[in-house]
C-alpha positions as protocol buffer text, in pm:
chain_id: "A"
residue {
  index: 1
  type: MET
  ca { x: -2802 y: 15770 z: 18657 }
}
residue {
  index: 2
  type: ILE
  ca { x: -2772 y: 15400 z: 18573 }
}
residue {
  index: 3
  type: GLU
  ca { x: -3075 y: 15186 z: 18490 }
}
residue {
  index: 4
  type: PHE
  ca { x: -3053 y: 14826 z: 18612 }
}
residue {
  index: 5
  type: THR
  ca { x: -3258 y: 14509 z: 18642 }
}
residue {
  index: 6
  type: LYS
  ca { x: -3244 y: 14261 z: 18929 }
}
residue {
  index: 7
  type: MET
  ca { x: -3283 y: 13903 z: 18802 }
}
residue {
  index: 8
  type: HIS
  ca { x: -3225 y: 13551 z: 18927 }
}
residue {
  index: 9
  type: GLY
  ca { x: -3186 y: 13196 z: 18806 }
}
residue {
  index: 10
  type: LEU
  ca { x: -3295 y: 12959 z: 19085 }
}
residue {
  index: 11
  type: GLY
  ca { x: -3215 y: 13227 z: 19343 }
}
residue {
  index: 12
  type: ASN
  ca { x: -2864 y: 13292 z: 19204 }
}
residue {
  index: 13
  type: ASP
  ca { x: -2926 y: 13666 z: 19175 }
}
residue {
  index: 14
  type: TYR
  ca { x: -2741 y: 13935 z: 18985 }
}
residue {
  index: 15
  type: VAL
  ca { x: -2778 y: 14301 z: 18895 }
}
residue {
  index: 16
  type: TYR
  ca { x: -2796 y: 14338 z: 18515 }
}
residue {
  index: 17
  type: ILE
  ca { x: -2699 y: 14655 z: 18330 }
}
residue {
  index: 18
  type: ASP
  ca { x: -2750 y: 14731 z: 17961 }
}
residue {
  index: 19
  type: CYS
  ca { x: -2408 y: 14858 z: 17852 }
}
residue {
  index: 20
  type: ILE
  ca { x: -2516 y: 14883 z: 17491 }
}
residue {
  index: 21
  type: ASN
  ca { x: -2718 y: 15195 z: 17566 }
}
residue {
  index: 22
  type: GLN
  ca { x: -2534 y: 15306 z: 17881 }
}
residue {
  index: 23
  type: GLN
  ca { x: -2167 y: 15361 z: 17966 }
}
residue {
  index: 24
  type: ILE
  ca { x: -2024 y: 15205 z: 18282 }
}
residue {
  index: 25
  type: THR
  ca { x: -1687 y: 15271 z: 18447 }
}
residue {
  index: 26
  type: GLU
  ca { x: -1513 y: 15122 z: 18754 }
}
residue {
  index: 27
  type: GLU
  ca { x: -1695 y: 14793 z: 18711 }
}
residue {
  index: 28
  type: SER
  ca { x: -1527 y: 14615 z: 19004 }
}
residue {
  index: 29
  type: SER
  ca { x: -1617 y: 14878 z: 19263 }
}
residue {
  index: 30
  type: LEU
  ca { x: -1970 y: 14898 z: 19120 }
}
residue {
  index: 31
  type: ALA
  ca { x: -2002 y: 14521 z: 19156 }
}
residue {
  index: 32
  type: ARG
  ca { x: -1899 y: 14537 z: 19521 }
}
residue {
  index: 33
  type: PHE
  ca { x: -2148 y: 14818 z: 19588 }
}
residue {
  index: 34
  type: VAL
  ca { x: -2455 y: 14670 z: 19417 }
}
residue {
  index: 35
  type: SER
  ca { x: -2390 y: 14324 z: 19564 }
}
residue {
  index: 36
  type: ASN
  ca { x: -2394 y: 14446 z: 19924 }
}
residue {
  index: 37
  type: ARG
  ca { x: -2718 y: 14319 z: 20078 }
}
residue {
  index: 38
  type: ASN
  ca { x: -2721 y: 14582 z: 20352 }
}
residue {
  index: 39
  type: PHE
  ca { x: -2597 y: 14897 z: 20180 }
}
residue {
  index: 40
  type: GLY
  ca { x: -2648 y: 14818 z: 19810 }
}
residue {
  index: 41
  type: ILE
  ca { x: -2909 y: 14644 z: 19597 }
}
residue {
  index: 42
  type: GLY
  ca { x: -2815 y: 14296 z: 19714 }
}
residue {
  index: 43
  type: SER
  ca { x: -2692 y: 14025 z: 19476 }
}
residue {
  index: 44
  type: ASP
  ca { x: -2434 y: 13756 z: 19408 }
}
residue {
  index: 45
  type: GLY
  ca { x: -2267 y: 13992 z: 19162 }
}
residue {
  index: 46
  type: LEU
  ca { x: -2297 y: 14220 z: 18861 }
}
residue {
  index: 47
  type: ILE
  ca { x: -2354 y: 14126 z: 18495 }
}
residue {
  index: 48
  type: LEU
  ca { x: -2298 y: 14371 z: 18212 }
}
residue {
  index: 49
  type: ILE
  ca { x: -2462 y: 14318 z: 17872 }
}
residue {
  index: 50
  type: CYS
  ca { x: -2242 y: 14465 z: 17601 }
}
residue {
  index: 51
  type: LYS
  ca { x: -2196 y: 14482 z: 17225 }
}
residue {
  index: 52
  type: SER
  ca { x: -1994 y: 14203 z: 17064 }
}
residue {
  index: 53
  type: ASP
  ca { x: -1800 y: 14183 z: 16740 }
}
residue {
  index: 54
  type: ILE
  ca { x: -1823 y: 13803 z: 16730 }
}
residue {
  index: 55
  type: ALA
  ca { x: -2167 y: 13721 z: 16876 }
}
residue {
  index: 56
  type: ASP
  ca { x: -2511 y: 13874 z: 16922 }
}
residue {
  index: 57
  type: PHE
  ca { x: -2417 y: 14003 z: 17268 }
}
residue {
  index: 58
  type: LYS
  ca { x: -2129 y: 14000 z: 17514 }
}
residue {
  index: 59
  type: MET
  ca { x: -2165 y: 13918 z: 17883 }
}
residue {
  index: 60
  type: ARG
  ca { x: -1922 y: 14040 z: 18150 }
}
residue {
  index: 61
  type: MET
  ca { x: -1970 y: 13893 z: 18496 }
}
residue {
  index: 62
  type: PHE
  ca { x: -1830 y: 14024 z: 18825 }
}
residue {
  index: 63
  type: ASN
  ca { x: -1847 y: 13843 z: 19158 }
}
residue {
  index: 64
  type: SER
  ca { x: -1960 y: 14019 z: 19473 }
}
residue {
  index: 65
  type: ASP
  ca { x: -1595 y: 14075 z: 19569 }
}
residue {
  index: 66
  type: GLY
  ca { x: -1535 y: 14267 z: 19245 }
}
residue {
  index: 67
  type: THR
  ca { x: -1336 y: 13999 z: 19063 }
}
residue {
  index: 68
  type: GLU
  ca { x: -1431 y: 13926 z: 18703 }
}
residue {
  index: 69
  type: ALA
  ca { x: -1529 y: 13565 z: 18632 }
}
residue {
  index: 70
  type: GLU
  ca { x: -1532 y: 13367 z: 18309 }
}
residue {
  index: 71
  type: MET
  ca { x: -1892 y: 13245 z: 18303 }
}
residue {
  index: 72
  type: CYS
  ca { x: -2212 y: 13199 z: 18500 }
}
residue {
  index: 73
  type: GLY
  ca { x: -2473 y: 12947 z: 18390 }
}
residue {
  index: 74
  type: ASN
  ca { x: -2761 y: 13099 z: 18582 }
}
residue {
  index: 75
  type: GLY
  ca { x: -2646 y: 13445 z: 18483 }
}
residue {
  index: 76
  type: ILE
  ca { x: -2634 y: 13375 z: 18112 }
}
residue {
  index: 77
  type: ARG
  ca { x: -2990 y: 13240 z: 18113 }
}
residue {
  index: 78
  type: CYS
  ca { x: -3102 y: 13574 z: 18255 }
}
residue {
  index: 79
  type: VAL
  ca { x: -2901 y: 13755 z: 17987 }
}
residue {
  index: 80
  type: GLY
  ca { x: -3114 y: 13573 z: 17732 }
}
residue {
  index: 81
  type: LYS
  ca { x: -3432 y: 13682 z: 17905 }
}
residue {
  index: 82
  type: PHE
  ca { x: -3306 y: 14040 z: 17944 }
}
residue {
  index: 83
  type: VAL
  ca { x: -3223 y: 14097 z: 17579 }
}
residue {
  index: 84
  type: TYR
  ca { x: -3546 y: 13939 z: 17452 }
}
residue {
  index: 85
  type: ASP
  ca { x: -3790 y: 14084 z: 17704 }
}
residue {
  index: 86
  type: LYS
  ca { x: -3638 y: 14431 z: 17665 }
}
residue {
  index: 87
  type: LYS
  ca { x: -3655 y: 14399 z: 17286 }
}
residue {
  index: 88
  type: LEU
  ca { x: -3282 y: 14418 z: 17223 }
}
residue {
  index: 89
  type: THR
  ca { x: -3342 y: 14118 z: 16995 }
}
residue {
  index: 90
  type: GLN
  ca { x: -3635 y: 13940 z: 16836 }
}
residue {
  index: 91
  type: LYS
  ca { x: -3445 y: 13614 z: 16789 }
}
residue {
  index: 92
  type: THR
  ca { x: -3516 y: 13311 z: 17007 }
}
residue {
  index: 93
  type: ILE
  ca { x: -3177 y: 13155 z: 16932 }
}
residue {
  index: 94
  type: ILE
  ca { x: -2889 y: 13387 z: 17021 }
}
residue {
  index: 95
  type: THR
  ca { x: -2516 y: 13374 z: 17077 }
}
residue {
  index: 96
  type: VAL
  ca { x: -2341 y: 13534 z: 17376 }
}
residue {
  index: 97
  type: GLU
  ca { x: -1970 y: 13606 z: 17399 }
}
residue {
  index: 98
  type: THR
  ca { x: -1813 y: 13525 z: 17739 }
}
residue {
  index: 99
  type: LEU
  ca { x: -1459 y: 13486 z: 17870 }
}
residue {
  index: 100
  type: ALA
  ca { x: -1528 y: 13111 z: 17843 }
}
residue {
  index: 101
  type: GLY
  ca { x: -1615 y: 13135 z: 17473 }
}
residue {
  index: 102
  type: ILE
  ca { x: -1933 y: 13188 z: 17273 }
}
residue {
  index: 103
  type: LYS
  ca { x: -2246 y: 13021 z: 17412 }
}
residue {
  index: 104
  type: THR
  ca { x: -2564 y: 12948 z: 17217 }
}
residue {
  index: 105
  type: LEU
  ca { x: -2897 y: 13006 z: 17394 }
}
residue {
  index: 106
  type: VAL
  ca { x: -3243 y: 12878 z: 17298 }
}
residue {
  index: 107
  type: LEU
  ca { x: -3509 y: 13104 z: 17448 }
}
residue {
  index: 108
  type: ASN
  ca { x: -3839 y: 12937 z: 17540 }
}
residue {
  index: 109
  type: THR
  ca { x: -4110 y: 13204 z: 17549 }
}
residue {
  index: 110
  type: LYS
  ca { x: -4462 y: 13226 z: 17690 }
}
residue {
  index: 111
  type: GLU
  ca { x: -4696 y: 13517 z: 17615 }
}
residue {
  index: 112
  type: GLY
  ca { x: -4412 y: 13721 z: 17468 }
}
residue {
  index: 113
  type: LEU
  ca { x: -4167 y: 13678 z: 17757 }
}
residue {
  index: 114
  type: VAL
  ca { x: -3883 y: 13431 z: 17813 }
}
residue {
  index: 115
  type: GLU
  ca { x: -3970 y: 13164 z: 18070 }
}
residue {
  index: 116
  type: THR
  ca { x: -3685 y: 12912 z: 18044 }
}
residue {
  index: 117
  type: VAL
  ca { x: -3355 y: 12903 z: 17857 }
}
residue {
  index: 118
  type: LYS
  ca { x: -3153 y: 12611 z: 17720 }
}
residue {
  index: 119
  type: VAL
  ca { x: -2783 y: 12688 z: 17703 }
}
residue {
  index: 120
  type: ASN
  ca { x: -2520 y: 12499 z: 17508 }
}
residue {
  index: 121
  type: MET
  ca { x: -2243 y: 12524 z: 17766 }
}
residue {
  index: 122
  type: GLY
  ca { x: -1985 y: 12369 z: 17533 }
}
residue {
  index: 123
  type: GLU
  ca { x: -1747 y: 12082 z: 17596 }
}
residue {
  index: 124
  type: PRO
  ca { x: -1627 y: 12018 z: 17951 }
}
residue {
  index: 125
  type: ILE
  ca { x: -1256 y: 12078 z: 18008 }
}
residue {
  index: 126
  type: LEU
  ca { x: -1094 y: 11778 z: 18176 }
}
residue {
  index: 127
  type: GLU
  ca { x: -724 y: 11849 z: 18125 }
}
residue {
  index: 128
  type: ALA
  ca { x: -562 y: 11945 z: 18457 }
}
residue {
  index: 129
  type: LYS
  ca { x: -353 y: 12228 z: 18312 }
}
residue {
  index: 130
  type: LYS
  ca { x: -656 y: 12389 z: 18147 }
}
residue {
  index: 131
  type: ILE
  ca { x: -897 y: 12361 z: 18443 }
}
residue {
  index: 132
  type: PRO
  ca { x: -653 y: 12463 z: 18605 }
}
residue {
  index: 133
  type: VAL
  ca { x: -552 y: 12230 z: 18888 }
}
residue {
  index: 134
  type: ASN
  ca { x: -206 y: 12111 z: 18988 }
}
residue {
  index: 135
  type: SER
  ca { x: -236 y: 11740 z: 18915 }
}
residue {
  index: 136
  type: ASN
  ca { x: -76 y: 11478 z: 18691 }
}
residue {
  index: 137
  type: LYS
  ca { x: -411 y: 11306 z: 18635 }
}
residue {
  index: 138
  type: ASN
  ca { x: -625 y: 11355 z: 18322 }
}
residue {
  index: 139
  type: PRO
  ca { x: -912 y: 11350 z: 18396 }
}
residue {
  index: 140
  type: VAL
  ca { x: -858 y: 11467 z: 18753 }
}
residue {
  index: 141
  type: LYS
  ca { x: -1035 y: 11213 z: 18973 }
}
residue {
  index: 142
  type: ASP
  ca { x: -972 y: 11099 z: 19330 }
}
residue {
  index: 143
  type: LEU
  ca { x: -786 y: 11419 z: 19416 }
}
residue {
  index: 144
  type: ILE
  ca { x: -747 y: 11402 z: 19794 }
}
residue {
  index: 145
  type: LEU
  ca { x: -751 y: 11738 z: 19972 }
}
residue {
  index: 146
  type: LYS
  ca { x: -758 y: 11809 z: 20343 }
}
residue {
  index: 147
  type: ALA
  ca { x: -950 y: 12097 z: 20498 }
}
residue {
  index: 148
  type: ASP
  ca { x: -924 y: 12138 z: 20874 }
}
residue {
  index: 149
  type: ASP
  ca { x: -1030 y: 11801 z: 21023 }
}
residue {
  index: 150
  type: LYS
  ca { x: -1160 y: 11630 z: 20705 }
}
residue {
  index: 151
  type: GLU
  ca { x: -1027 y: 11478 z: 20385 }
}
residue {
  index: 152
  type: PHE
  ca { x: -1225 y: 11492 z: 20061 }
}
residue {
  index: 153
  type: SER
  ca { x: -1192 y: 11314 z: 19729 }
}
residue {
  index: 154
  type: PHE
  ca { x: -1249 y: 11555 z: 19439 }
}
residue {
  index: 155
  type: THR
  ca { x: -1316 y: 11526 z: 19069 }
}
residue {
  index: 156
  type: CYS
  ca { x: -1219 y: 11846 z: 18888 }
}
residue {
  index: 157
  type: VAL
  ca { x: -1391 y: 11988 z: 18579 }
}
residue {
  index: 158
  type: SER
  ca { x: -1392 y: 12325 z: 18406 }
}
residue {
  index: 159
  type: MET
  ca { x: -1698 y: 12461 z: 18229 }
}
residue {
  index: 160
  type: GLY
  ca { x: -1503 y: 12774 z: 18140 }
}
residue {
  index: 161
  type: ASN
  ca { x: -1436 y: 12823 z: 18511 }
}
residue {
  index: 162
  type: PRO
  ca { x: -1282 y: 12575 z: 18758 }
}
residue {
  index: 163
  type: HIS
  ca { x: -1491 y: 12339 z: 18971 }
}
residue {
  index: 164
  type: ALA
  ca { x: -1403 y: 12070 z: 19224 }
}
residue {
  index: 165
  type: ILE
  ca { x: -1675 y: 11819 z: 19315 }
}
residue {
  index: 166
  type: ALA
  ca { x: -1686 y: 11589 z: 19620 }
}
residue {
  index: 167
  type: ILE
  ca { x: -1951 y: 11350 z: 19752 }
}
residue {
  index: 168
  type: VAL
  ca { x: -2072 y: 11381 z: 20113 }
}
residue {
  index: 169
  type: ASP
  ca { x: -2320 y: 11173 z: 20311 }
}
residue {
  index: 170
  type: ASN
  ca { x: -2576 y: 11442 z: 20389 }
}
residue {
  index: 171
  type: VAL
  ca { x: -2538 y: 11756 z: 20181 }
}
residue {
  index: 172
  type: GLU
  ca { x: -2816 y: 11945 z: 20364 }
}
residue {
  index: 173
  type: LYS
  ca { x: -2643 y: 11919 z: 20702 }
}
residue {
  index: 174
  type: PHE
  ca { x: -2291 y: 11961 z: 20566 }
}
residue {
  index: 175
  type: ASN
  ca { x: -2092 y: 12260 z: 20700 }
}
residue {
  index: 176
  type: LEU
  ca { x: -2031 y: 12417 z: 20360 }
}
residue {
  index: 177
  type: GLU
  ca { x: -1894 y: 12748 z: 20483 }
}
residue {
  index: 178
  type: LYS
  ca { x: -1635 y: 12588 z: 20708 }
}
residue {
  index: 179
  type: TYR
  ca { x: -1480 y: 12373 z: 20439 }
}
residue {
  index: 180
  type: GLY
  ca { x: -1569 y: 12569 z: 20125 }
}
residue {
  index: 181
  type: LYS
  ca { x: -1371 y: 12880 z: 20218 }
}
residue {
  index: 182
  type: ILE
  ca { x: -1061 y: 12670 z: 20293 }
}
residue {
  index: 183
  type: LEU
  ca { x: -1078 y: 12459 z: 19978 }
}
residue {
  index: 184
  type: GLU
  ca { x: -1153 y: 12750 z: 19741 }
}
residue {
  index: 185
  type: VAL
  ca { x: -804 y: 12889 z: 19802 }
}
residue {
  index: 186
  type: ASP
  ca { x: -614 y: 12559 z: 19830 }
}
residue {
  index: 187
  type: GLU
  ca { x: -273 y: 12589 z: 19664 }
}
residue {
  index: 188
  type: VAL
  ca { x: -364 y: 12310 z: 19422 }
}
residue {
  index: 189
  type: PHE
  ca { x: -597 y: 12557 z: 19244 }
}
residue {
  index: 190
  type: PRO
  ca { x: -385 y: 12830 z: 19073 }
}
residue {
  index: 191
  type: ASN
  ca { x: -694 y: 13045 z: 19002 }
}
residue {
  index: 192
  type: ARG
  ca { x: -890 y: 12934 z: 19309 }
}
residue {
  index: 193
  type: SER
  ca { x: -1191 y: 12710 z: 19248 }
}
residue {
  index: 194
  type: ASN
  ca { x: -1564 y: 12677 z: 19290 }
}
residue {
  index: 195
  type: ILE
  ca { x: -1633 y: 12393 z: 19532 }
}
residue {
  index: 196
  type: GLU
  ca { x: -1936 y: 12165 z: 19499 }
}
residue {
  index: 197
  type: PHE
  ca { x: -2048 y: 11917 z: 19763 }
}
residue {
  index: 198
  type: ILE
  ca { x: -2303 y: 11667 z: 19637 }
}
residue {
  index: 199
  type: GLU
  ca { x: -2522 y: 11375 z: 19733 }
}
residue {
  index: 200
  type: ILE
  ca { x: -2624 y: 11110 z: 19479 }
}
residue {
  index: 201
  type: ILE
  ca { x: -2998 y: 11037 z: 19512 }
}
residue {
  index: 202
  type: ASN
  ca { x: -3021 y: 10793 z: 19220 }
}
residue {
  index: 203
  type: ARG
  ca { x: -2890 y: 10766 z: 18863 }
}
residue {
  index: 204
  type: ASN
  ca { x: -3111 y: 11054 z: 18746 }
}
residue {
  index: 205
  type: ASN
  ca { x: -3098 y: 11292 z: 19043 }
}
residue {
  index: 206
  type: ILE
  ca { x: -2822 y: 11472 z: 19233 }
}
residue {
  index: 207
  type: LYS
  ca { x: -2840 y: 11714 z: 19527 }
}
residue {
  index: 208
  type: MET
  ca { x: -2577 y: 11988 z: 19526 }
}
residue {
  index: 209
  type: ARG
  ca { x: -2458 y: 12283 z: 19730 }
}
residue {
  index: 210
  type: VAL
  ca { x: -2195 y: 12521 z: 19604 }
}
residue {
  index: 211
  type: TRP
  ca { x: -1930 y: 12746 z: 19750 }
}
residue {
  index: 212
  type: GLU
  ca { x: -1872 y: 12994 z: 19467 }
}
residue {
  index: 213
  type: ARG
  ca { x: -1529 y: 13139 z: 19413 }
}
residue {
  index: 214
  type: GLY
  ca { x: -1541 y: 13504 z: 19518 }
}
residue {
  index: 215
  type: ALA
  ca { x: -1901 y: 13492 z: 19641 }
}
residue {
  index: 216
  type: GLY
  ca { x: -1943 y: 13220 z: 19906 }
}
residue {
  index: 217
  type: GLU
  ca { x: -2248 y: 12995 z: 19916 }
}
residue {
  index: 218
  type: THR
  ca { x: -2513 y: 13077 z: 19658 }
}
residue {
  index: 219
  type: LEU
  ca { x: -2855 y: 12924 z: 19600 }
}
residue {
  index: 220
  type: ALA
  ca { x: -2755 y: 12792 z: 19259 }
}
residue {
  index: 221
  type: CYS
  ca { x: -2465 y: 12769 z: 19014 }
}
residue {
  index: 222
  type: GLY
  ca { x: -2525 y: 12673 z: 18653 }
}
residue {
  index: 223
  type: THR
  ca { x: -2165 y: 12596 z: 18559 }
}
residue {
  index: 224
  type: GLY
  ca { x: -2136 y: 12408 z: 18888 }
}
residue {
  index: 225
  type: ALA
  ca { x: -2441 y: 12194 z: 18807 }
}
residue {
  index: 226
  type: CYS
  ca { x: -2290 y: 12116 z: 18466 }
}
residue {
  index: 227
  type: ALA
  ca { x: -1951 y: 12031 z: 18617 }
}
residue {
  index: 228
  type: THR
  ca { x: -2118 y: 11816 z: 18882 }
}
residue {
  index: 229
  type: ALA
  ca { x: -2312 y: 11618 z: 18621 }
}
residue {
  index: 230
  type: VAL
  ca { x: -1995 y: 11564 z: 18417 }
}
residue {
  index: 231
  type: ALA
  ca { x: -1799 y: 11454 z: 18726 }
}
residue {
  index: 232
  type: CYS
  ca { x: -2068 y: 11205 z: 18824 }
}
residue {
  index: 233
  type: ILE
  ca { x: -2089 y: 11065 z: 18470 }
}
residue {
  index: 234
  type: LEU
  ca { x: -1709 y: 11028 z: 18459 }
}
residue {
  index: 235
  type: ASN
  ca { x: -1736 y: 10821 z: 18778 }
}
residue {
  index: 236
  type: ASN
  ca { x: -2031 y: 10620 z: 18638 }
}
residue {
  index: 237
  type: LEU
  ca { x: -2265 y: 10738 z: 18914 }
}
residue {
  index: 238
  type: VAL
  ca { x: -2547 y: 10885 z: 18701 }
}
residue {
  index: 239
  type: GLU
  ca { x: -2691 y: 10881 z: 18349 }
}
residue {
  index: 240
  type: ARG
  ca { x: -2603 y: 11141 z: 18084 }
}
residue {
  index: 241
  type: ASP
  ca { x: -2937 y: 11321 z: 18134 }
}
residue {
  index: 242
  type: VAL
  ca { x: -2971 y: 11420 z: 18499 }
}
residue {
  index: 243
  type: ASN
  ca { x: -3153 y: 11664 z: 18725 }
}
residue {
  index: 244
  type: VAL
  ca { x: -2939 y: 11861 z: 18969 }
}
residue {
  index: 245
  type: GLU
  ca { x: -3128 y: 11987 z: 19273 }
}
residue {
  index: 246
  type: LEU
  ca { x: -2982 y: 12307 z: 19419 }
}
residue {
  index: 247
  type: LEU
  ca { x: -3105 y: 12516 z: 19710 }
}
residue {
  index: 248
  type: GLY
  ca { x: -3288 y: 12743 z: 19463 }
}
residue {
  index: 249
  type: GLY
  ca { x: -3445 y: 12472 z: 19248 }
}
residue {
  index: 250
  type: ILE
  ca { x: -3369 y: 12215 z: 18979 }
}
residue {
  index: 251
  type: LEU
  ca { x: -3159 y: 12235 z: 18661 }
}
residue {
  index: 252
  type: ASN
  ca { x: -3168 y: 11973 z: 18389 }
}
residue {
  index: 253
  type: ILE
  ca { x: -2822 y: 11886 z: 18262 }
}
residue {
  index: 254
  type: LYS
  ca { x: -2748 y: 11668 z: 17959 }
}
residue {
  index: 255
  type: TRP
  ca { x: -2398 y: 11569 z: 17846 }
}
residue {
  index: 256
  type: ASN
  ca { x: -2457 y: 11481 z: 17483 }
}
residue {
  index: 257
  type: LYS
  ca { x: -2251 y: 11186 z: 17366 }
}
residue {
  index: 258
  type: GLU
  ca { x: -2273 y: 11283 z: 16997 }
}
residue {
  index: 259
  type: ASP
  ca { x: -2117 y: 11631 z: 17015 }
}
residue {
  index: 260
  type: ASN
  ca { x: -1962 y: 11611 z: 17365 }
}
residue {
  index: 261
  type: ASN
  ca { x: -2141 y: 11935 z: 17460 }
}
residue {
  index: 262
  type: VAL
  ca { x: -2319 y: 11996 z: 17789 }
}
residue {
  index: 263
  type: TYR
  ca { x: -2672 y: 12140 z: 17772 }
}
residue {
  index: 264
  type: MET
  ca { x: -2834 y: 12317 z: 18067 }
}
residue {
  index: 265
  type: THR
  ca { x: -3203 y: 12405 z: 18088 }
}
residue {
  index: 266
  type: GLY
  ca { x: -3359 y: 12615 z: 18362 }
}
residue {
  index: 267
  type: PRO
  ca { x: -3569 y: 12922 z: 18446 }
}
residue {
  index: 268
  type: ALA
  ca { x: -3482 y: 13292 z: 18431 }
}
residue {
  index: 269
  type: VAL
  ca { x: -3677 y: 13543 z: 18641 }
}
residue {
  index: 270
  type: THR
  ca { x: -3696 y: 13923 z: 18650 }
}
residue {
  index: 271
  type: VAL
  ca { x: -3735 y: 14058 z: 19004 }
}
residue {
  index: 272
  type: PHE
  ca { x: -3752 y: 14436 z: 18948 }
}
residue {
  index: 273
  type: ASP
  ca { x: -3612 y: 14730 z: 18751 }
}
residue {
  index: 274
  type: GLY
  ca { x: -3450 y: 15029 z: 18917 }
}
residue {
  index: 275
  type: LYS
  ca { x: -3219 y: 15328 z: 18884 }
}
residue {
  index: 276
  type: LEU
  ca { x: -2891 y: 15416 z: 19053 }
}
residue {
  index: 277
  type: TYR
  ca { x: -2818 y: 15787 z: 19107 }
}
């Protein structure tokens, strides 16, 4: 038997398992099973909460196709809520080890439960080799890629995982699936890439849809919102404190000039607890 919790950040939903008090094997196949919306629990992936030797907790994240990813912004907010609400910690400032480094979370509580979480997502990675993307530009701007019948101009950013951001005229009506699945696996991205299509509303607001690497379109992507804000600031399209509107809701993203770190604030929600037999 495995106890789990279904949680979401702006509709970006994952199955969370406490691996401090439970032992899990065959993580990739488990991720594929629980993510299946017809035959499993239904989610964008699986997140394991583990012990860490270098932080308060360790987060391992698996996409719905079973591949392990470096980081998930919406997912890590829910990790903060999970460990506090389930009394694995009493601290409201915690550190979480990820494949993209250690992240610091500030937990905002109401009536003894976490309501929103502010995450220090660290410094954006703008060097082509480290994103990674095959380009001689640093930062990588105006990267022209063709998908089927269209050409797009991308700015590429890593927030611990690779993102490519392009502006379109009407993001709501844009055929994300058609172009996202082609661009995710473009040969210019050695590790594939998350693809964001965005629309600039004004200097404080962006609309975004995301094709997540290994998962397809999701209602929200925290690292994608951060990467999008950074890309737009690099191109002088928005201010350093901006709201990113996703299908699942709004994230506030701030790229702090003083420490060069990106801060993301948004909700974390528990849907239900359950058991797998």
